[in-house]
């Protein structure tokens, strides 16, 4: 007989043993049944595990929403909703802030209109023209209140959680200017200027300049290499055909006459086809403006006021429309007003130079309010330094030649308390992105910006670039 005696894996005694084909281990007759029993128990355990897994499959089939992938989606939903809630909250706060400013502005306009009504009732002197004007103004205010201009909500973003308040498009300009007049040194030649100040751009992009220390008014045709003298050109003097430091100029679109502020001779004078007439005498004039009704506005830097004259009635003293309460920094005062601007509602914007601010006086208002600067002299974003030229566009964006800071600033009326630099702001210099005391400024009908660079005896044109949306 064959010898099957080997050590048992369990008891380690030599005995007749049998090999397990599964694990290749040898067990004696006593322990082989135990090994088999252990295998049976493991099989039962596996079978139980299979039964549990089968139950799990059935549970998933019956409740697929409990799957971990769906739980991830649920969590994503919770997180996304929170993001949307936060974004909506931020947008609501922005809209509420904008609407509060907008409604306050409407209320101010309404109060001004109400004062006019009360004044008419008090004086009991009105006619159909006055009534039609009041009706139209109230209709405009109603339309404006119901339809905030240039503002909408944009929900069209590709990202589901994006929403924006679209405010008016803010123009941008190339930061390097192009010299379009002067720039050939200080002098009297037709391609030169000498301390220019006020500027006027007509619909053909022709430039009219008060060429101060040359005591003349010159016109530079669009793209011309030199200007042509259209008023004076003689030495300084006080004759009808002479100037003494002319400082501002406008063109009357009705008769194409040129109106000049001639402060050295304390007068506002009109030139039409080489014929001159004094419109206003004995006035320390500085800035000029004309509204759509043909009323002429003049700032007086010594009396610290702005007055308005009706066309053809220049012999009277005019109507006080801003300042006139002595030199000071109160809301009903000015301190050396320079350039002015009048909008379509006959509101006056005044560069209140020595108060380092820009004031807005609504029609028939008793006092103005600060719309730019007014935080002492300085170069911070909320400050100005002896502001000069001023322009207000249809979106109530206020552009200011910030003379002492060699930059042009922009404020959005009713918006932030700080302005932004539009061009310049790179210290004083004669590079294409620098100024040396910017004074007058204006725009052509394409939105290009023109700045009188007084200290550099040149006019810089800054070309408009693509608009961007401020959200």
XYZ file of C-alpha atoms in Angstrom:
471
model
C 0.000 0.000 0.000
C 1.108 3.476 -0.744
C 2.272 5.555 2.146
C -0.087 8.587 2.547
C 1.310 9.727 5.826
C 1.970 13.439 5.815
C 1.630 16.240 8.358
C -1.899 17.537 8.791
C -2.139 21.297 8.152
C -4.352 21.653 11.230
C -2.879 19.314 13.905
C 0.652 18.981 12.451
C 0.690 15.259 13.188
C 1.842 12.725 10.668
C -1.071 10.607 9.631
C -2.924 9.484 6.653
C -3.862 12.797 5.033
C -5.926 13.987 2.106
C -5.178 16.901 -0.212
C -7.737 19.694 -0.739
C -7.715 20.542 -4.406
C -8.853 24.083 -3.643
C -6.069 25.152 -1.312
C -3.562 22.279 -1.982
C -3.256 21.670 1.759
C -3.347 18.235 3.421
C -5.674 17.357 6.263
C -6.065 14.164 8.380
C -9.355 12.276 8.532
C -10.262 14.147 11.700
C -9.756 17.634 10.310
C -10.766 17.248 6.709
C -14.474 17.427 7.740
C -13.726 20.621 9.691
C -12.111 22.160 6.636
C -15.110 21.184 4.549
C -17.438 22.702 7.157
C -15.478 25.946 7.022
C -15.865 26.017 3.268
C -19.602 25.484 3.660
C -19.794 28.400 6.104
C -17.921 30.657 3.684
C -20.277 29.619 0.913
C -23.248 30.439 3.109
C -21.705 33.831 3.898
C -21.196 34.560 0.213
C -24.712 33.454 -0.496
C -25.970 35.818 2.189
C -23.943 38.642 0.635
C -25.461 37.888 -2.740
C -28.925 37.969 -1.211
C -28.174 41.332 0.381
C -26.870 42.676 -2.934
C -30.000 41.392 -4.659
C -32.051 43.287 -2.094
C -29.955 46.414 -2.722
C -30.594 46.122 -6.487
C -34.307 45.854 -5.814
C -34.169 48.906 -3.554
C -32.356 50.933 -6.235
C -34.868 49.834 -8.828
C -37.695 50.877 -6.568
C -36.006 54.148 -5.399
C -33.620 55.355 -8.168
C -33.718 58.936 -6.766
C -31.528 57.828 -3.861
C -28.525 57.139 -6.096
C -25.326 59.002 -5.208
C -25.197 60.631 -8.650
C -28.595 62.122 -8.024
C -27.429 63.242 -4.614
C -24.599 65.125 -6.319
C -27.135 66.774 -8.598
C -29.239 67.703 -5.570
C -26.218 69.280 -3.927
C -25.344 71.135 -7.138
C -28.907 72.436 -7.235
C -28.654 73.697 -3.659
C -25.324 75.405 -4.357
C -26.543 76.894 -7.662
C -29.712 78.274 -6.099
C -27.620 79.918 -3.390
C -25.411 81.513 -6.059
C -28.480 82.742 -7.942
C -30.009 84.104 -4.735
C -26.772 85.968 -3.966
C -26.456 87.305 -7.513
C -30.104 88.396 -7.515
C -29.611 90.096 -4.156
C -26.597 92.023 -5.444
C -28.452 93.025 -8.610
C -31.510 94.133 -6.603
C -29.302 96.319 -4.419
C -27.704 97.854 -7.515
C -31.084 98.486 -9.131
C -32.531 99.946 -5.919
C -29.553 102.296 -5.610
C -29.894 103.370 -9.228
C -33.661 103.844 -8.930
C -33.305 105.891 -5.765
C -30.915 108.245 -7.534
C -33.103 108.274 -10.635
C -36.294 108.985 -8.670
C -34.546 111.719 -6.670
C -33.533 113.344 -9.942
C -37.108 113.108 -11.246
C -38.351 114.561 -7.964
C -35.950 117.501 -8.270
C -37.195 118.172 -11.786
C -40.790 117.937 -10.585
C -40.118 120.321 -7.699
C -38.606 122.817 -10.112
C -41.646 122.501 -12.346
C -43.962 122.879 -9.358
C -42.166 126.082 -8.370
C -42.794 127.456 -11.838
C -46.498 126.624 -11.502
C -46.661 128.314 -8.106
C -44.869 131.362 -9.486
C -47.337 131.627 -12.369
C -50.249 131.328 -9.962
C -48.746 133.958 -7.704
C -48.088 136.436 -10.496
C -51.323 135.538 -12.324
C -49.561 136.293 -15.588
C -49.602 133.362 -18.015
C -50.971 132.309 -21.366
C -51.418 129.224 -23.575
C -47.685 129.056 -24.279
C -46.929 128.744 -20.558
C -49.649 126.134 -20.078
C -48.531 124.042 -23.067
C -44.973 124.150 -21.788
C -46.053 122.912 -18.337
C -48.203 120.158 -19.861
C -45.341 118.963 -22.071
C -42.857 119.031 -19.206
C -45.180 116.980 -16.987
C -45.710 114.502 -19.818
C -41.946 114.158 -20.287
C -41.436 113.588 -16.564
C -44.159 110.931 -16.552
C -42.605 109.118 -19.501
C -39.152 109.327 -17.948
C -40.408 107.996 -14.611
C -42.173 105.039 -16.236
C -39.284 104.267 -18.550
C -35.865 104.855 -16.962
C -33.688 105.843 -19.922
C -30.799 103.693 -21.156
C -31.264 101.049 -18.459
C -32.421 97.448 -18.808
C -31.980 94.029 -17.233
C -29.972 91.496 -19.241
C -30.785 87.829 -18.520
C -29.385 86.518 -21.804
C -26.015 85.335 -20.498
C -24.900 81.830 -21.410
C -24.287 81.146 -17.730
C -27.618 80.417 -16.032
C -26.689 82.327 -12.880
C -25.745 85.604 -14.589
C -27.937 88.719 -14.655
C -26.834 92.278 -15.297
C -28.099 95.815 -14.967
C -27.158 97.501 -18.221
C -26.501 101.184 -17.667
C -25.707 103.659 -20.425
C -22.797 102.800 -22.663
C -19.698 104.678 -21.604
C -17.536 105.958 -24.407
C -13.806 105.408 -24.392
C -11.140 107.261 -26.301
C -7.659 106.456 -27.534
C -5.214 107.694 -24.931
C -2.799 109.278 -27.379
C -4.120 112.478 -28.901
C -3.620 113.808 -32.421
C -2.637 117.457 -32.796
C -5.230 119.051 -35.086
C -4.396 122.720 -34.505
C -1.211 124.470 -33.406
C 1.530 122.319 -31.977
C 4.222 124.182 -33.886
C 5.557 126.202 -31.008
C 4.163 129.392 -29.536
C 3.719 132.174 -32.052
C 1.564 134.264 -34.368
C 1.962 132.294 -37.606
C -1.172 130.725 -39.052
C 0.043 127.265 -37.998
C 0.709 128.441 -34.442
C -1.256 129.369 -31.333
C -0.477 131.347 -28.206
C -2.308 130.319 -25.039
C -5.627 129.224 -26.588
C -8.643 128.775 -24.284
C -12.248 128.418 -25.490
C -13.181 126.068 -28.332
C -16.256 125.499 -30.490
C -16.723 122.606 -32.972
C -19.357 123.019 -35.683
C -21.248 120.244 -37.490
C -18.531 120.119 -40.189
C -15.817 119.513 -37.557
C -14.363 122.979 -38.105
C -12.613 124.284 -34.998
C -13.145 127.822 -33.699
C -10.610 129.004 -31.117
C -10.118 131.957 -28.816
C -6.375 132.383 -29.386
C -5.825 134.363 -26.187
C -2.385 135.936 -26.258
C -2.557 136.404 -30.033
C -5.705 138.494 -29.383
C -7.619 136.810 -32.183
C -10.203 134.184 -33.049
C -9.091 131.577 -35.571
C -10.857 128.837 -37.491
C -9.152 125.595 -38.410
C -11.007 123.753 -41.123
C -11.259 120.013 -40.657
C -7.850 118.418 -41.414
C -6.301 121.816 -42.245
C -2.584 122.356 -41.683
C -3.077 125.934 -40.564
C -5.855 128.191 -39.339
C -7.387 131.344 -40.701
C -8.114 134.510 -38.741
C -11.833 135.229 -38.650
C -11.863 137.960 -36.008
C -9.293 140.636 -35.139
C -5.719 139.540 -35.732
C -4.401 142.974 -34.863
C -2.410 143.875 -31.797
C -4.262 143.935 -28.519
C -6.553 146.896 -28.119
C -9.989 148.198 -27.276
C -11.244 149.229 -30.703
C -14.249 147.474 -32.214
C -11.984 145.312 -34.374
C -9.537 144.500 -31.577
C -9.403 142.093 -28.643
C -7.586 141.994 -25.354
C -7.109 138.341 -24.362
C -10.287 136.757 -25.826
C -11.070 133.706 -23.744
C -14.151 131.944 -25.127
C -16.006 131.678 -28.411
C -19.302 130.237 -29.652
C -21.002 130.231 -33.044
C -24.657 131.224 -33.303
C -26.165 128.477 -35.456
C -28.973 130.813 -36.582
C -26.951 133.510 -38.344
C -23.480 131.878 -38.158
C -22.108 134.872 -36.319
C -19.208 134.424 -33.918
C -19.693 135.572 -30.322
C -16.533 136.210 -28.291
C -15.857 136.794 -24.608
C -13.342 139.665 -24.533
C -12.585 140.034 -20.786
C -9.650 142.375 -21.265
C -12.122 144.890 -22.665
C -14.958 143.812 -20.327
C -17.355 142.998 -23.139
C -19.046 140.287 -25.176
C -18.756 141.107 -28.850
C -20.326 139.647 -31.984
C -18.628 139.326 -35.367
C -20.727 138.784 -38.485
C -19.109 139.067 -41.903
C -16.340 141.270 -40.487
C -18.905 143.594 -38.907
C -18.770 143.949 -35.141
C -21.201 144.930 -32.459
C -20.911 144.900 -28.690
C -23.664 142.718 -27.254
C -22.901 143.156 -23.553
C -20.659 145.819 -22.059
C -19.060 146.356 -18.636
C -18.889 142.653 -17.816
C -15.939 140.589 -16.610
C -16.913 137.781 -18.940
C -15.344 134.353 -19.119
C -17.517 131.466 -20.329
C -20.218 131.603 -23.011
C -23.118 129.288 -23.844
C -26.276 129.450 -25.934
C -29.348 127.263 -25.468
C -31.674 125.900 -28.156
C -33.998 128.882 -27.716
C -31.232 131.352 -28.573
C -30.687 132.664 -25.036
C -27.095 133.737 -24.377
C -25.427 132.833 -21.059
C -22.292 134.541 -19.735
C -20.252 133.870 -16.601
C -18.775 136.845 -14.735
C -15.667 135.741 -12.851
C -15.485 138.890 -10.708
C -19.144 139.146 -9.734
C -19.203 135.365 -9.282
C -22.408 134.870 -11.222
C -23.923 133.675 -14.477
C -26.575 135.696 -16.328
C -28.859 134.971 -19.257
C -29.888 137.352 -22.053
C -32.717 137.007 -24.540
C -31.738 137.418 -28.168
C -31.932 141.068 -29.167
C -32.301 142.296 -25.583
C -28.648 142.608 -24.627
C -28.886 146.162 -23.375
C -30.574 145.172 -20.120
C -28.738 143.578 -17.207
C -29.899 140.068 -18.017
C -31.424 137.490 -15.674
C -29.380 135.978 -12.859
C -29.300 132.171 -13.292
C -26.416 131.095 -11.016
C -24.456 132.610 -8.131
C -24.827 136.316 -7.517
C -24.593 136.119 -3.715
C -20.992 137.130 -3.326
C -17.827 135.059 -3.399
C -18.105 131.857 -1.382
C -18.585 128.112 -1.330
C -22.236 127.896 -0.297
C -24.746 126.323 -2.677
C -25.962 129.771 -3.772
C -22.438 131.115 -4.313
C -19.562 130.796 -6.749
C -15.864 131.608 -6.612
C -14.339 132.627 -9.960
C -16.663 130.774 -12.356
C -15.010 129.982 -15.678
C -16.564 127.925 -18.487
C -20.258 127.065 -18.546
C -22.619 124.643 -20.302
C -26.399 124.767 -20.753
C -28.488 121.629 -21.436
C -31.796 121.148 -23.203
C -33.754 121.950 -20.044
C -31.891 125.242 -19.569
C -29.989 123.907 -16.577
C -26.610 125.606 -16.145
C -23.393 123.724 -15.376
C -20.653 125.976 -14.035
C -16.954 125.280 -13.550
C -16.620 126.884 -10.112
C -12.874 127.166 -10.452
C -11.619 128.375 -7.080
C -14.069 126.104 -5.261
C -12.663 123.195 -7.294
C -16.083 121.892 -8.219
C -18.748 121.851 -10.919
C -22.189 123.152 -9.960
C -25.533 122.511 -11.628
C -28.252 125.145 -11.379
C -31.647 124.086 -12.658
C -33.766 126.638 -14.455
C -35.089 129.232 -11.984
C -33.401 127.499 -9.022
C -32.266 129.605 -6.062
C -29.175 127.494 -5.465
C -27.107 124.891 -7.221
C -25.802 121.491 -6.289
C -22.382 119.883 -6.690
C -22.154 117.390 -9.569
C -18.346 117.006 -9.747
C -15.516 117.618 -7.292
C -16.261 119.741 -4.260
C -13.898 117.840 -1.961
C -11.169 120.467 -1.715
C -8.370 120.853 -4.229
C -6.533 117.650 -5.087
C -5.914 114.922 -7.635
C -7.911 112.091 -6.068
C -10.802 110.646 -8.134
C -13.316 112.731 -6.144
C -11.378 115.986 -6.488
C -10.642 118.703 -9.037
C -8.059 121.465 -9.278
C -9.283 124.715 -10.862
C -11.669 123.124 -13.394
C -12.085 124.851 -16.750
C -13.871 123.535 -19.855
C -17.082 121.591 -19.337
C -19.408 119.515 -21.507
C -22.508 117.451 -20.632
C -23.811 114.806 -23.047
C -27.301 113.375 -23.509
C -26.638 110.679 -20.887
C -25.859 113.326 -18.243
C -22.179 112.422 -18.324
C -20.216 115.475 -17.215
C -16.788 116.044 -18.788
C -14.420 118.483 -17.098
C -11.036 119.854 -18.138
C -9.223 119.447 -14.814
C -6.691 122.215 -15.423
C -4.508 121.810 -12.324
C -4.291 118.019 -12.690
C -3.614 117.954 -16.451
C -6.453 115.576 -17.193
C -10.034 115.347 -18.435
C -12.462 113.794 -15.948
C -15.933 112.313 -16.301
C -18.725 112.147 -13.747
C -22.081 110.449 -14.266
C -24.698 112.759 -12.821
C -26.507 111.026 -9.987
C -23.921 108.244 -10.005
C -20.779 107.647 -7.992
C -19.188 110.422 -5.938
C -15.909 109.773 -7.736
C -15.072 110.669 -11.303
C -12.847 108.812 -13.729
C -9.965 109.953 -15.875
C -10.959 110.018 -19.536
C -7.648 111.189 -21.062
C -4.468 112.644 -19.625
C -3.623 112.379 -15.956
C -0.002 111.535 -16.758
C 1.500 114.641 -15.156
C 2.292 117.823 -17.061
C 4.098 117.334 -20.342
C 3.938 117.646 -24.118
C 3.671 113.987 -25.092
C 0.588 112.828 -26.971
C -0.936 111.449 -23.742
C -0.119 114.529 -21.654
C -1.402 118.072 -21.118
C -0.043 121.279 -19.725
C -3.090 123.006 -18.295
C -6.084 121.788 -20.365
C -8.724 124.505 -20.694
C -11.565 124.277 -23.232
C -13.033 121.020 -24.448
C -15.678 119.929 -26.931
C -16.885 116.994 -29.060
C -17.647 116.574 -32.743
C -20.751 114.797 -34.056
C -18.927 111.454 -34.107
C -18.030 111.622 -30.429
C -14.339 112.453 -30.865
C -12.999 114.537 -27.988
C -11.126 117.819 -28.535
C -9.074 119.368 -25.736
C -7.408 122.780 -25.725
C -3.912 122.106 -24.400
C -3.274 125.662 -23.243
C 0.325 125.381 -22.055
C 1.391 123.422 -25.146
C -0.349 125.826 -27.572
C -2.179 123.051 -29.368
C -5.525 121.299 -29.790
C -5.525 117.557 -29.178
C -8.114 115.278 -30.755
C -8.818 111.954 -29.038
C -10.559 109.461 -31.282
C -13.480 107.537 -29.878
C -13.129 103.760 -29.571
C -15.672 100.958 -29.147
C -18.259 101.597 -26.454
C -18.303 99.324 -23.450
C -21.261 98.444 -21.247
C -21.076 99.383 -17.597
C -22.818 96.671 -15.550
